[in-house]
PDB file of C-alpha atoms in Angstrom:
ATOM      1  CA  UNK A1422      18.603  15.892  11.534  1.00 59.00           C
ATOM      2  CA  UNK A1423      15.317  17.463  13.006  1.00 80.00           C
ATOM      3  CA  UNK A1424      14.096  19.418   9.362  1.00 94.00           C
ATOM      4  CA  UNK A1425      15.482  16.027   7.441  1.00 97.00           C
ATOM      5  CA  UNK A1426      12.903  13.859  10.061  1.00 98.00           C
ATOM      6  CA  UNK A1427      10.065  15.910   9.640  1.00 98.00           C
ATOM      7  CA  UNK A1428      10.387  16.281   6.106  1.00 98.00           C
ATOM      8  CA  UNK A1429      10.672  12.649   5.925  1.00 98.00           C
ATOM      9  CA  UNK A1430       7.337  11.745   8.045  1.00 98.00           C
ATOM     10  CA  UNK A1431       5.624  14.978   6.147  1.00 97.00           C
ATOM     11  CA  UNK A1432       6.713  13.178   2.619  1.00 98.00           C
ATOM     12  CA  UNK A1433       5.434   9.687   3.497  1.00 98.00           C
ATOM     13  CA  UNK A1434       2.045  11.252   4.735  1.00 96.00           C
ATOM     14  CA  UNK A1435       1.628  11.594   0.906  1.00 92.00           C
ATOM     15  CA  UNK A1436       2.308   7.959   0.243  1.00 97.00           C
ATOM     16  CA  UNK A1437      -0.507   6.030   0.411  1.00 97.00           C
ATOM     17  CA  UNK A1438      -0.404   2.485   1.652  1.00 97.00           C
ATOM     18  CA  UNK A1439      -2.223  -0.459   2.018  1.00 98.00           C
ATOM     19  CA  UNK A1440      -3.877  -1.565   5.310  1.00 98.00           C
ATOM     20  CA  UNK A1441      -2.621  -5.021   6.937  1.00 98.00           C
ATOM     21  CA  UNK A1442      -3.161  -7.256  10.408  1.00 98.00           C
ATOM     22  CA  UNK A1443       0.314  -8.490  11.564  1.00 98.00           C
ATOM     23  CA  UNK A1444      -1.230 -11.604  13.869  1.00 98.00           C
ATOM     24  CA  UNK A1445       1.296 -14.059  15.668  1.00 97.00           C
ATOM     25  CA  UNK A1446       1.268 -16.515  18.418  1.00 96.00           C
ATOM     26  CA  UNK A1447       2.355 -15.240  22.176  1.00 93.00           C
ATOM     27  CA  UNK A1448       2.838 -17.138  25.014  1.00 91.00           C
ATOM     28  CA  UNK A1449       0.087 -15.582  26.955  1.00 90.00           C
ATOM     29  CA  UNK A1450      -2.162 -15.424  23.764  1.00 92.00           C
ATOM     30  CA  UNK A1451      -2.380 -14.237  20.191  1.00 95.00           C
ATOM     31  CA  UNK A1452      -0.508 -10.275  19.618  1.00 96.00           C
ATOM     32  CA  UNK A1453      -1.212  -8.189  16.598  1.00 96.00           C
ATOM     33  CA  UNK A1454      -0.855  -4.839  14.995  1.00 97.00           C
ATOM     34  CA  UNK A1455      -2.061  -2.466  12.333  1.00 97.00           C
ATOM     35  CA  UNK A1456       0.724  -2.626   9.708  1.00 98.00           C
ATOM     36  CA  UNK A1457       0.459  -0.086   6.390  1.00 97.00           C
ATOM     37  CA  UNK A1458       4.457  -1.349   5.483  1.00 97.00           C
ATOM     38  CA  UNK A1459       3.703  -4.589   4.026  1.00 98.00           C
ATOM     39  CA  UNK A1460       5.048  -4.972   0.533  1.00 98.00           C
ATOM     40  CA  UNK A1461       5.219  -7.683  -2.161  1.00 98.00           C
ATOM     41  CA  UNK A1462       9.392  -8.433  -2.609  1.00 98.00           C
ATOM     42  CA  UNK A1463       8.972 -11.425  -4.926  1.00 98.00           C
ATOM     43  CA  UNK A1464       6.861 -13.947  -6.306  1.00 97.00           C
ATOM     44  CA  UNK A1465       8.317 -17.506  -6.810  1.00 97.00           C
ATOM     45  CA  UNK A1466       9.539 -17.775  -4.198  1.00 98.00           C
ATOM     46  CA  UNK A1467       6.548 -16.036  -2.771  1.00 98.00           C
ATOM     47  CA  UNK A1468       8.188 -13.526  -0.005  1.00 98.00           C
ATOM     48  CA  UNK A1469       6.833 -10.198   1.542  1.00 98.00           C
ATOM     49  CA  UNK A1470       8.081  -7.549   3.876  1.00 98.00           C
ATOM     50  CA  UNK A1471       7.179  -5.444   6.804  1.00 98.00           C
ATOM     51  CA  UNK A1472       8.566  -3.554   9.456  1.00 98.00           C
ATOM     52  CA  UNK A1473       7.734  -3.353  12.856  1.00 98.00           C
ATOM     53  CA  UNK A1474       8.434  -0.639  15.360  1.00 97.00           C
ATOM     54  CA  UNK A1475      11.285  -1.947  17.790  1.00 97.00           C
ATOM     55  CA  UNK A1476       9.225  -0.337  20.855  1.00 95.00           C
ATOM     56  CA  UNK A1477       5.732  -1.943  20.316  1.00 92.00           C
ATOM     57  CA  UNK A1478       4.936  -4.297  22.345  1.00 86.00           C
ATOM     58  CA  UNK A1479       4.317  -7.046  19.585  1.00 93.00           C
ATOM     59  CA  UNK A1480       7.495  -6.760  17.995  1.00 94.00           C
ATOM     60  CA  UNK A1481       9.338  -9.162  19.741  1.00 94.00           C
ATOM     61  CA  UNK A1482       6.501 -12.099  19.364  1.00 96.00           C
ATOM     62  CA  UNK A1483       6.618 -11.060  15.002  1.00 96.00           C
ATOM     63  CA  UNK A1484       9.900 -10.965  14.434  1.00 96.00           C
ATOM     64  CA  UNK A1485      10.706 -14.190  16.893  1.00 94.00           C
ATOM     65  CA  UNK A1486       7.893 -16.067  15.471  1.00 93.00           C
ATOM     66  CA  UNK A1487       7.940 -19.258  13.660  1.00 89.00           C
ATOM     67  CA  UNK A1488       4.865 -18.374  11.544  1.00 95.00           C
ATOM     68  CA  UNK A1489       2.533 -15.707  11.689  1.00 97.00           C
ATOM     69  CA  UNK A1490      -0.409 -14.124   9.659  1.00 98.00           C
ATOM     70  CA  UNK A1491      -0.664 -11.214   7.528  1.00 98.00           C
ATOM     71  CA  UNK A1492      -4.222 -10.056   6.794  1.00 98.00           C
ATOM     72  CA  UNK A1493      -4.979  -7.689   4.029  1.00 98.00           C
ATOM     73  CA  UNK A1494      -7.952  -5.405   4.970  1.00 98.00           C
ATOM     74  CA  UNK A1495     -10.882  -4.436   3.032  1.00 97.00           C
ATOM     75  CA  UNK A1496     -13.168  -1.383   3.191  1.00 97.00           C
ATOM     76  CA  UNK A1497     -15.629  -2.621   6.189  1.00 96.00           C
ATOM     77  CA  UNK A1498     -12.690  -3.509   8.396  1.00 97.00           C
ATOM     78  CA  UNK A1499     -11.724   0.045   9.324  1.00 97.00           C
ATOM     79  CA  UNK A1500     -12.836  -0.549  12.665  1.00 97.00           C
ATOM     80  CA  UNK A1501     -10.713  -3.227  13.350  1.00 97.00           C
ATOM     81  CA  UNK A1502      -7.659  -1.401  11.516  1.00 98.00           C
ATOM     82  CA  UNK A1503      -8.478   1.412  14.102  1.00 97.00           C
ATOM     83  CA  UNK A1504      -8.687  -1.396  16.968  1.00 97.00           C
ATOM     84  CA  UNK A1505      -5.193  -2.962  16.341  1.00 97.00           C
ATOM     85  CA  UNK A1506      -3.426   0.800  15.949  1.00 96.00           C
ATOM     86  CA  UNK A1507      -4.888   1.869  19.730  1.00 93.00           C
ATOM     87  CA  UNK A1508      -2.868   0.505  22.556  1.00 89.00           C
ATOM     88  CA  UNK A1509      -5.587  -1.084  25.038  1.00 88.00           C
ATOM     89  CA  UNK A1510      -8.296  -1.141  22.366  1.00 91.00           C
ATOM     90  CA  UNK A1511     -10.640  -4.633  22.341  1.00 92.00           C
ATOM     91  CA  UNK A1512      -8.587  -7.526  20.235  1.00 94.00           C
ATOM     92  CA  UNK A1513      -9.530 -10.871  18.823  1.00 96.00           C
ATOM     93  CA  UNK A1514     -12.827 -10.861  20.231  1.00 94.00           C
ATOM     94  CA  UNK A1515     -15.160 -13.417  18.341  1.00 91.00           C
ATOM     95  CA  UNK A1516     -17.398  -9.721  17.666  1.00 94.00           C
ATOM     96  CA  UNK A1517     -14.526  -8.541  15.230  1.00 96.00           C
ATOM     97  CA  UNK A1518     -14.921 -12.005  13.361  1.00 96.00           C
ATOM     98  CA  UNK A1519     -11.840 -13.851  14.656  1.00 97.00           C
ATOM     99  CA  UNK A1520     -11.382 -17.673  14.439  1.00 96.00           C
ATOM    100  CA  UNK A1521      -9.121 -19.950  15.869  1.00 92.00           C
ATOM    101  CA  UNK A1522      -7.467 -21.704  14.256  1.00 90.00           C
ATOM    102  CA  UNK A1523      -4.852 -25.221  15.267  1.00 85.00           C
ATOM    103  CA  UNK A1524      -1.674 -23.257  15.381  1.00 83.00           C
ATOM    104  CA  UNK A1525      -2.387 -20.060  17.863  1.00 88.00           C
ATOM    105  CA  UNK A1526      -2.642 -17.818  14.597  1.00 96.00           C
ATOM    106  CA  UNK A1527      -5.933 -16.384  14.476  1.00 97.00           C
ATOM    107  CA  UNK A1528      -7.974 -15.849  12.090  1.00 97.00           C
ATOM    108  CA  UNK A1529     -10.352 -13.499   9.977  1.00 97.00           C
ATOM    109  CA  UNK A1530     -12.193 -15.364   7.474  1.00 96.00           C
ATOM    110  CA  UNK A1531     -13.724 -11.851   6.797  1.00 95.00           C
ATOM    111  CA  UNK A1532     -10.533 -10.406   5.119  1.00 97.00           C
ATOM    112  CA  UNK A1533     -10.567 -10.333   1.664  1.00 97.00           C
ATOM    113  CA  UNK A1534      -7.282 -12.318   2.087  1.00 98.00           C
ATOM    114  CA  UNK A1535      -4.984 -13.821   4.637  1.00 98.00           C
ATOM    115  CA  UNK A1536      -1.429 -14.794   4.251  1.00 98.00           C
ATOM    116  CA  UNK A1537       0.101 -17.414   6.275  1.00 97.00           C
ATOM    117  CA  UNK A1538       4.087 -16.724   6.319  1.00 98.00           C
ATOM    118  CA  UNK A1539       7.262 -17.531   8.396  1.00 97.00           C
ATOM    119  CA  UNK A1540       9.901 -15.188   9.088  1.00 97.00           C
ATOM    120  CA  UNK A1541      13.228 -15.916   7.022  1.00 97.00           C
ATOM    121  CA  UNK A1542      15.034 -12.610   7.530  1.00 97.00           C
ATOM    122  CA  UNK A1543      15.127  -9.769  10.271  1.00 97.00           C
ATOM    123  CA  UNK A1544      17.362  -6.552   9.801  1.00 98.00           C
ATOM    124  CA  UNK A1545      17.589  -3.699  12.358  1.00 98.00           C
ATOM    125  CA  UNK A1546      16.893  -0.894  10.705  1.00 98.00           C
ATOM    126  CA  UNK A1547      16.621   2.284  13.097  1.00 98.00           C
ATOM    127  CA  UNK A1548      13.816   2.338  15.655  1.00 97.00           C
ATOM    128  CA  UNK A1549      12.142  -0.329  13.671  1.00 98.00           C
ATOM    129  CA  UNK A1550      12.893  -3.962  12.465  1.00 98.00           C
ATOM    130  CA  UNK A1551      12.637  -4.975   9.243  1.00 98.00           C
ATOM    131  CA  UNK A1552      11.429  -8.422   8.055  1.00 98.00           C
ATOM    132  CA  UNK A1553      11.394 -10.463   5.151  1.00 98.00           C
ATOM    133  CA  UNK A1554       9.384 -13.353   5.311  1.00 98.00           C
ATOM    134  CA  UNK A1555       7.991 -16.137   3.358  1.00 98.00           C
ATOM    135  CA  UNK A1556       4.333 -17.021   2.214  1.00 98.00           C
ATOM    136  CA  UNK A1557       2.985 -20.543   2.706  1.00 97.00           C
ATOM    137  CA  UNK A1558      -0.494 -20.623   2.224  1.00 96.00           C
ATOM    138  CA  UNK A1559      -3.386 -17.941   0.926  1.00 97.00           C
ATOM    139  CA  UNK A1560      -6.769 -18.149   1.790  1.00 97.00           C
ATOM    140  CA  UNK A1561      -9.212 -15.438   0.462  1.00 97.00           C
ATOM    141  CA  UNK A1562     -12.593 -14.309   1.787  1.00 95.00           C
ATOM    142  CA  UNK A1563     -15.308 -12.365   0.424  1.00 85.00           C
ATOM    143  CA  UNK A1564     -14.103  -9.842  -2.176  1.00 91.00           C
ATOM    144  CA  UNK A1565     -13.973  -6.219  -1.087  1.00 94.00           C
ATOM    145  CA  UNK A1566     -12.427  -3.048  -1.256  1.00 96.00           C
ATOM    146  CA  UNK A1567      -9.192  -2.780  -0.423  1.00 97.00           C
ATOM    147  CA  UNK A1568      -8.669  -0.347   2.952  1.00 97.00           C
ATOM    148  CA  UNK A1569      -5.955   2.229   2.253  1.00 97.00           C
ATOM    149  CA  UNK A1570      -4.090   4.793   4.227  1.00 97.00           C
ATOM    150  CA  UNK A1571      -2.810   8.124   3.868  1.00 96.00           C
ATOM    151  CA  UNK A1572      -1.893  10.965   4.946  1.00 94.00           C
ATOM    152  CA  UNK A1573      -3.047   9.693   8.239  1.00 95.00           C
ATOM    153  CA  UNK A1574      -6.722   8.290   7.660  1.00 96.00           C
ATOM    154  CA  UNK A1575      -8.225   5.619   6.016  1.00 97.00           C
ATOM    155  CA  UNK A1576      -9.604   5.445   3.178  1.00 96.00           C
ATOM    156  CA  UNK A1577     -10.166   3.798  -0.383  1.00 93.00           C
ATOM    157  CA  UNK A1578      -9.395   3.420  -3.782  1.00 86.00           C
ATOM    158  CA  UNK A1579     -11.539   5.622  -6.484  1.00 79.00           C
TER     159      UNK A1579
ATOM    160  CA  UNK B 270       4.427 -24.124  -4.883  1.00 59.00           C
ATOM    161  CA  UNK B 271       2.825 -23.050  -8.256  1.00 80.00           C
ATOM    162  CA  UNK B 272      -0.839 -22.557  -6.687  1.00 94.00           C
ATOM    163  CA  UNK B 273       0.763 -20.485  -3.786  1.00 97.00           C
ATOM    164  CA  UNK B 274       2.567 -18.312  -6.213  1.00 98.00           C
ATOM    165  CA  UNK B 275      -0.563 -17.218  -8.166  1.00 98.00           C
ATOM    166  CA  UNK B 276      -2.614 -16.753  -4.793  1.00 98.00           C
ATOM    167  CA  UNK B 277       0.383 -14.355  -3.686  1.00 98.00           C
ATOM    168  CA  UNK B 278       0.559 -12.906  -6.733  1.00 98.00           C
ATOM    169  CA  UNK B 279      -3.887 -12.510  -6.478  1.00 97.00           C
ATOM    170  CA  UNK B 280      -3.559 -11.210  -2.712  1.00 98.00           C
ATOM    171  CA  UNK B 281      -1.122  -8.631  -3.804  1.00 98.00           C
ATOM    172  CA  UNK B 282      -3.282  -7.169  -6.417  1.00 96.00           C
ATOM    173  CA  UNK B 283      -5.993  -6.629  -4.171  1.00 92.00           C
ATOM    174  CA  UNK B 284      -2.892  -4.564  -1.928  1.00 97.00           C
ATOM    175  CA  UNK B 285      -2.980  -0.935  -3.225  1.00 97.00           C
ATOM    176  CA  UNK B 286       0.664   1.029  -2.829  1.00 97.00           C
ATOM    177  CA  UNK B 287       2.086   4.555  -3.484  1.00 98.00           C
ATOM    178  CA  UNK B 288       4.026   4.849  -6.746  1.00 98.00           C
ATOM    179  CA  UNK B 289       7.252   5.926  -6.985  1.00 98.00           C
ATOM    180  CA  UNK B 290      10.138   6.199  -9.530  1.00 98.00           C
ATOM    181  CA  UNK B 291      13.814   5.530  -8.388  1.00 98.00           C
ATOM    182  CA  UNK B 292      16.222   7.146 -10.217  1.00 98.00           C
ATOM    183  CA  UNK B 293      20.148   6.904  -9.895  1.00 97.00           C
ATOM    184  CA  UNK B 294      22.794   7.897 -12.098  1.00 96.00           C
ATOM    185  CA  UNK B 295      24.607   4.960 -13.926  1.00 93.00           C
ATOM    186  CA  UNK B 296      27.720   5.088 -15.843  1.00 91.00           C
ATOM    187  CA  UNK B 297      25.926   5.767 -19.546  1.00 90.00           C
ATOM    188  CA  UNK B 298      22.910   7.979 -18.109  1.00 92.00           C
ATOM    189  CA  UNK B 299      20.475   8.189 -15.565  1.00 95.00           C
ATOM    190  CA  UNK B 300      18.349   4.781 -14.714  1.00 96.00           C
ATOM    191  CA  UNK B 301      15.107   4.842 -13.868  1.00 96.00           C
ATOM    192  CA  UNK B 302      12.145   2.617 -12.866  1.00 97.00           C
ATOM    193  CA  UNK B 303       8.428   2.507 -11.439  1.00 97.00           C
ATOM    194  CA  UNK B 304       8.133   0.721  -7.587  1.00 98.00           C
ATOM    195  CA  UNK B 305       5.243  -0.059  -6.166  1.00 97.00           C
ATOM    196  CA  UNK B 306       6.846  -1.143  -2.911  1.00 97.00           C
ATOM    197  CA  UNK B 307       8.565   2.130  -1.315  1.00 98.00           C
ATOM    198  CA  UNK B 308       7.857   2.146   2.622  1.00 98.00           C
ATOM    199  CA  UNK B 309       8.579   4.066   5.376  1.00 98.00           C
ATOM    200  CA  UNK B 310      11.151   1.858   7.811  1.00 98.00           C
ATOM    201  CA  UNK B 311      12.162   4.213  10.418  1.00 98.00           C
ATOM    202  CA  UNK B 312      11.557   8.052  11.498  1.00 97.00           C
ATOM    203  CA  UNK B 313      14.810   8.806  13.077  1.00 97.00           C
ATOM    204  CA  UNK B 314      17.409   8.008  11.335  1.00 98.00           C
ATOM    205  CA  UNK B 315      14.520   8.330   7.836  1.00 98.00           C
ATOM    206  CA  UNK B 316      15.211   4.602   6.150  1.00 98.00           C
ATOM    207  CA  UNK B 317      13.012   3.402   3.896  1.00 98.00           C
ATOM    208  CA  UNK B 318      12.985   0.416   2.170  1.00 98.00           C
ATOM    209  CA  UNK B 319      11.706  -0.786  -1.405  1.00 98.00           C
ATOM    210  CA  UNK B 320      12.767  -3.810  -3.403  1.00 98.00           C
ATOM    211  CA  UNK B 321      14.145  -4.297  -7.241  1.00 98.00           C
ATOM    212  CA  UNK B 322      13.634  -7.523  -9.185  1.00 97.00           C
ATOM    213  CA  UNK B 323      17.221  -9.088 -10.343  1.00 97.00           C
ATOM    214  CA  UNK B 324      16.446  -9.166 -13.867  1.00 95.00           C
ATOM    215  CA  UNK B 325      15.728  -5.920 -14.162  1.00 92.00           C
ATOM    216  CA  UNK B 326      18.494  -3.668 -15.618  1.00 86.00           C
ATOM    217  CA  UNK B 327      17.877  -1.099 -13.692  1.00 93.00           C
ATOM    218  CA  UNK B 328      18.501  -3.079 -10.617  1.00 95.00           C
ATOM    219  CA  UNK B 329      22.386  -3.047 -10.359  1.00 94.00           C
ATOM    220  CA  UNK B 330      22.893   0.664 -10.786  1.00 96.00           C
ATOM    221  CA  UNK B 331      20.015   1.259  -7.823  1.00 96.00           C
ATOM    222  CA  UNK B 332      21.557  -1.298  -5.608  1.00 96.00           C
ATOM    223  CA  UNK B 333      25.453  -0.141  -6.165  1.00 94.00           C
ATOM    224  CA  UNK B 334      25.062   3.813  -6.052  1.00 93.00           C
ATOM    225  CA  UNK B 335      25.989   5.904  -3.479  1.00 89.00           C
ATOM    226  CA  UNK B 336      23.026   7.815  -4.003  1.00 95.00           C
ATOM    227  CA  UNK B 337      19.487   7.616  -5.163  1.00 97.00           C
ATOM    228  CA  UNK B 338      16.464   9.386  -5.563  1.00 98.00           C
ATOM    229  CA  UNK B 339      12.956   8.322  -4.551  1.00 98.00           C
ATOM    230  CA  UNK B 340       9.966  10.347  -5.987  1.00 98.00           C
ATOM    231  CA  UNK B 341       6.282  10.049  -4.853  1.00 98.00           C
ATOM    232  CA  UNK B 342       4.233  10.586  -7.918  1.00 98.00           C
ATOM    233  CA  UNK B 343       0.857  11.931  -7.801  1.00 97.00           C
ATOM    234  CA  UNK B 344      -1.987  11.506  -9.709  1.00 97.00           C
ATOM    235  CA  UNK B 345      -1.052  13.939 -12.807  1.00 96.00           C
ATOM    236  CA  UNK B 346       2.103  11.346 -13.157  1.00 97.00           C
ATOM    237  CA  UNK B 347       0.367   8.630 -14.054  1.00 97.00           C
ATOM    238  CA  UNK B 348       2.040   8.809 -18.230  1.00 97.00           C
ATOM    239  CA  UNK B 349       5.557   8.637 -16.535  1.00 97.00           C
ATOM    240  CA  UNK B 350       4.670   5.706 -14.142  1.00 98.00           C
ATOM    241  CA  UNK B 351       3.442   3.712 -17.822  1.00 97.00           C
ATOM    242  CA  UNK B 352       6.861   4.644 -19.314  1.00 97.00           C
ATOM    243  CA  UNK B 353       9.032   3.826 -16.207  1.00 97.00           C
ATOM    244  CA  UNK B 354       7.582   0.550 -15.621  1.00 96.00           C
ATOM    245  CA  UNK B 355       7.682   0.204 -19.678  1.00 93.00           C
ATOM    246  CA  UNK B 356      10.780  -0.802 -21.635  1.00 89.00           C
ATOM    247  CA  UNK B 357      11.878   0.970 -24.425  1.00 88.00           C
ATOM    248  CA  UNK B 358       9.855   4.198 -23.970  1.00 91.00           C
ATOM    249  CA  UNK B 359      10.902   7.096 -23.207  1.00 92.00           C
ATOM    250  CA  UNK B 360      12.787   8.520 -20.010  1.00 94.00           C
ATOM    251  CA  UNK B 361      13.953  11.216 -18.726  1.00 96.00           C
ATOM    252  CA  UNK B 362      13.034  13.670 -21.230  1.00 94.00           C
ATOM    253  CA  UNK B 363      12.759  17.631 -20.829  1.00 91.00           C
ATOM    254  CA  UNK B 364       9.364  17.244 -21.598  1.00 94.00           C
ATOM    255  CA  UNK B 365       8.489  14.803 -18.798  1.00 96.00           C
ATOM    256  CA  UNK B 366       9.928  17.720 -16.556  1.00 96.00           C
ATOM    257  CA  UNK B 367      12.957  16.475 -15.777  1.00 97.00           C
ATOM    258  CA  UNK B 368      15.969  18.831 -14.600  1.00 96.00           C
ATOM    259  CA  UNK B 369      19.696  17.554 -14.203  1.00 92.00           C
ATOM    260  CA  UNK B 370      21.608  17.886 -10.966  1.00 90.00           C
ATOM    261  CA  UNK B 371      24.600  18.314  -9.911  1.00 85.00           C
ATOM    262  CA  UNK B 372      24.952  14.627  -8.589  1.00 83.00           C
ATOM    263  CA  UNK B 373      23.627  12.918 -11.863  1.00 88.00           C
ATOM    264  CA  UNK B 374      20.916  12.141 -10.954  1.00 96.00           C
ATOM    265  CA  UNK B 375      17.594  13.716 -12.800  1.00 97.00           C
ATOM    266  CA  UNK B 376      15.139  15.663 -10.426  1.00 97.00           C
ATOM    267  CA  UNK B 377      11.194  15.712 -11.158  1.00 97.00           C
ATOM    268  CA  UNK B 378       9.889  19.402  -9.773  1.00 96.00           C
ATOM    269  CA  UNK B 379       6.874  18.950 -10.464  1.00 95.00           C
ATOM    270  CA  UNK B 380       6.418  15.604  -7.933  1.00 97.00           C
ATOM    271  CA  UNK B 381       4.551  16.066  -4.886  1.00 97.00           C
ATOM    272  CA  UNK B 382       7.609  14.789  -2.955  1.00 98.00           C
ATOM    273  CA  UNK B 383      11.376  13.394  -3.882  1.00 98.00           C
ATOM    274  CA  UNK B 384      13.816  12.105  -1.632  1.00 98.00           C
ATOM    275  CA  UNK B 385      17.477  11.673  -1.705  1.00 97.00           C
ATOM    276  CA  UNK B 386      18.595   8.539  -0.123  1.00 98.00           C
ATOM    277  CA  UNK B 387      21.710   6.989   0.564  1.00 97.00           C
ATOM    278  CA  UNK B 388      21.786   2.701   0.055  1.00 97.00           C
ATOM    279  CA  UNK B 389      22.455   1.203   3.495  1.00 97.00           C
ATOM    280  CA  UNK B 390      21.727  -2.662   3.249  1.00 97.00           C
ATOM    281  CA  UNK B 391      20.958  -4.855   0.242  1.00 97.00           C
ATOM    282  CA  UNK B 392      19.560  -8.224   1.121  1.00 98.00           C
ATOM    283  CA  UNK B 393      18.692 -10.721  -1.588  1.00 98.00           C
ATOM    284  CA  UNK B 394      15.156 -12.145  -1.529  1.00 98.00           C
ATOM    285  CA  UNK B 395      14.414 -14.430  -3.732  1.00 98.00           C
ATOM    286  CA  UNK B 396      13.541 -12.744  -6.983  1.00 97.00           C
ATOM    287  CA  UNK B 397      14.370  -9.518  -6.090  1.00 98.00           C
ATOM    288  CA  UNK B 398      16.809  -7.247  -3.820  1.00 98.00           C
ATOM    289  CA  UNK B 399      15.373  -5.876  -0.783  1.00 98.00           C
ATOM    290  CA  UNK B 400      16.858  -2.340  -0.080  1.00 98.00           C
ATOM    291  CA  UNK B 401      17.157  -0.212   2.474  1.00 98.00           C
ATOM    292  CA  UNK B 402      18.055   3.150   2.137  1.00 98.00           C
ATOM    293  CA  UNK B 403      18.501   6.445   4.421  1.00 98.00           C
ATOM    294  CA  UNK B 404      16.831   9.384   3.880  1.00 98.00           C
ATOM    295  CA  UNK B 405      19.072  12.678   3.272  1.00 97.00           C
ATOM    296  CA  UNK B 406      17.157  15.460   2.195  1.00 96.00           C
ATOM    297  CA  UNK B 407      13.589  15.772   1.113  1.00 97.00           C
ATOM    298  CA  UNK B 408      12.315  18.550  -1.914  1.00 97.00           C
ATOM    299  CA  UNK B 409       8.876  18.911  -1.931  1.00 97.00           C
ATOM    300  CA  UNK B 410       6.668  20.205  -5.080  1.00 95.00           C
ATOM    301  CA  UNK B 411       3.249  21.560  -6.116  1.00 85.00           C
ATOM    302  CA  UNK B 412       0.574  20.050  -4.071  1.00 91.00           C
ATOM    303  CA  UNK B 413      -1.447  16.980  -5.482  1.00 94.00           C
ATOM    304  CA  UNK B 414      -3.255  13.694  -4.861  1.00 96.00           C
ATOM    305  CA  UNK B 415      -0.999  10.540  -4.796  1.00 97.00           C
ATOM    306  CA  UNK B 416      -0.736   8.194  -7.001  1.00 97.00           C
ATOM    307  CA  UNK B 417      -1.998   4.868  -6.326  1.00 97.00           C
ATOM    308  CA  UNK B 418      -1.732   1.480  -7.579  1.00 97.00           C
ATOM    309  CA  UNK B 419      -4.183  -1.572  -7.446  1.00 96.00           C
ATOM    310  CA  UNK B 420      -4.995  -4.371  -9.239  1.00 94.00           C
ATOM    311  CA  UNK B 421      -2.905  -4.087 -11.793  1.00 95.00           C
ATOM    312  CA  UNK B 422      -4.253  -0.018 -12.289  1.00 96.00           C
ATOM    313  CA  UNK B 423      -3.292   3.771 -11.460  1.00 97.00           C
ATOM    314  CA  UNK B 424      -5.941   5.247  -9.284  1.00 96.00           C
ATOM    315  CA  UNK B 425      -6.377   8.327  -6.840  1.00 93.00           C
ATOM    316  CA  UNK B 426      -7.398   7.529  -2.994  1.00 86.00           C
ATOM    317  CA  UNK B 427     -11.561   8.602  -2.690  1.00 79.00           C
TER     318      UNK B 427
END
């Protein structure tokens, strides 16, 4: 199983991705994480997945969430991609351009866009859960690059 | 919902993703198609997931096999991402590089990366099937930049 896991996480170095904020509501205060898994599934009705690892300490706050907000990243936001990937790192500090907003979701009106969504479906799927869930409201900032990842750094589109 | 469908369908253009073809062998031939939405799920067990729209007639032979393949493209791919995502042209050709196997289901040396994946769990979403699929082997070929895919283009990371 060893070669077939390595080969695996050497194989999806190669795959580039882009760069999403997974924010939700806690009960001691907003959670969030750097997400590069999030993936259009279908468009009417308007639905999107992600997965989350089962260990990190947001996962239980995304999946459990009634709504939460997925934030597509541009170029200038590698910093806060960085941020949301470190354990301990500085979070939704007014600096890093979050707002708050009525329903505990923050958010960051400097994205090029921000999706608000609720959770409709959550499979197990190895160390990591997998969620479907379902967009109810876009709101787009200033146009920018899109931030991408791969094989482990962050980059952008040529 | 109309207005939230076309700002979905706007946020996700500004997403980039890797580009893949999944290929399966179906009872008159190999099927084929172009996704845009292949992620990593889990390390150990590999699972990865990707989604198929129900209309597509590719989409019942990927969802029912026992077995698929999964191959990253790179950059020198991007002709046989246009006629996998293109109905009618041609597939799976000699001259696209191609080679048969054993299973049925057509191999691409010269990708940067192709995986073998068995389907685990199908889950309907809307439009489309949401798949998740395990990872059994992974071939890897000739080194090159991956393919990438953003509004509505092929493009190379910077």
């Amino acid at each position: 199983m060893t070669e077939v896991v390595d080969d695996f996480k050497a194989a999806f170095r190669l795959h580039p991705a882009g760069v999403a904020l997974l924010v939700a509501a806690g009960e001691d205060g907003p959670v969030g994480m750097t997400a590069s898994s999030v993936a259009s599934v279908s468009a009417d009705p308007p639905l999107l997945s992600f997965s989350v690892a089962k260990r990190s300490s947001s996962a239980r706050v995304l999946t459990s969430s009634e709504m939460l907000r997925v934030v597509l990243l541009g170029t200038h936001q590698t910093a806060l991609a960085r941020a949301f990937a470190t354990s301990g790192a500085d979070r939704f500090t007014p600096q890093q351009g979050w707002v708050d907003d009525p329903a505990g979701v923050p958010d960051l009106p400097d994205a090029p866009a921000r999706l608000l969504a609720g959770v409709r479906r959550v499979v197990p799927a190895g160390e990591s859960w997998l969620v479907l869930a379902q967009v109810e409201r876009v709101t787009f900032g200033a146009a920018a690059p899109p931030l991408l990842y791969v094989d482990r750094a962050y980059r952008a589109a040529s």
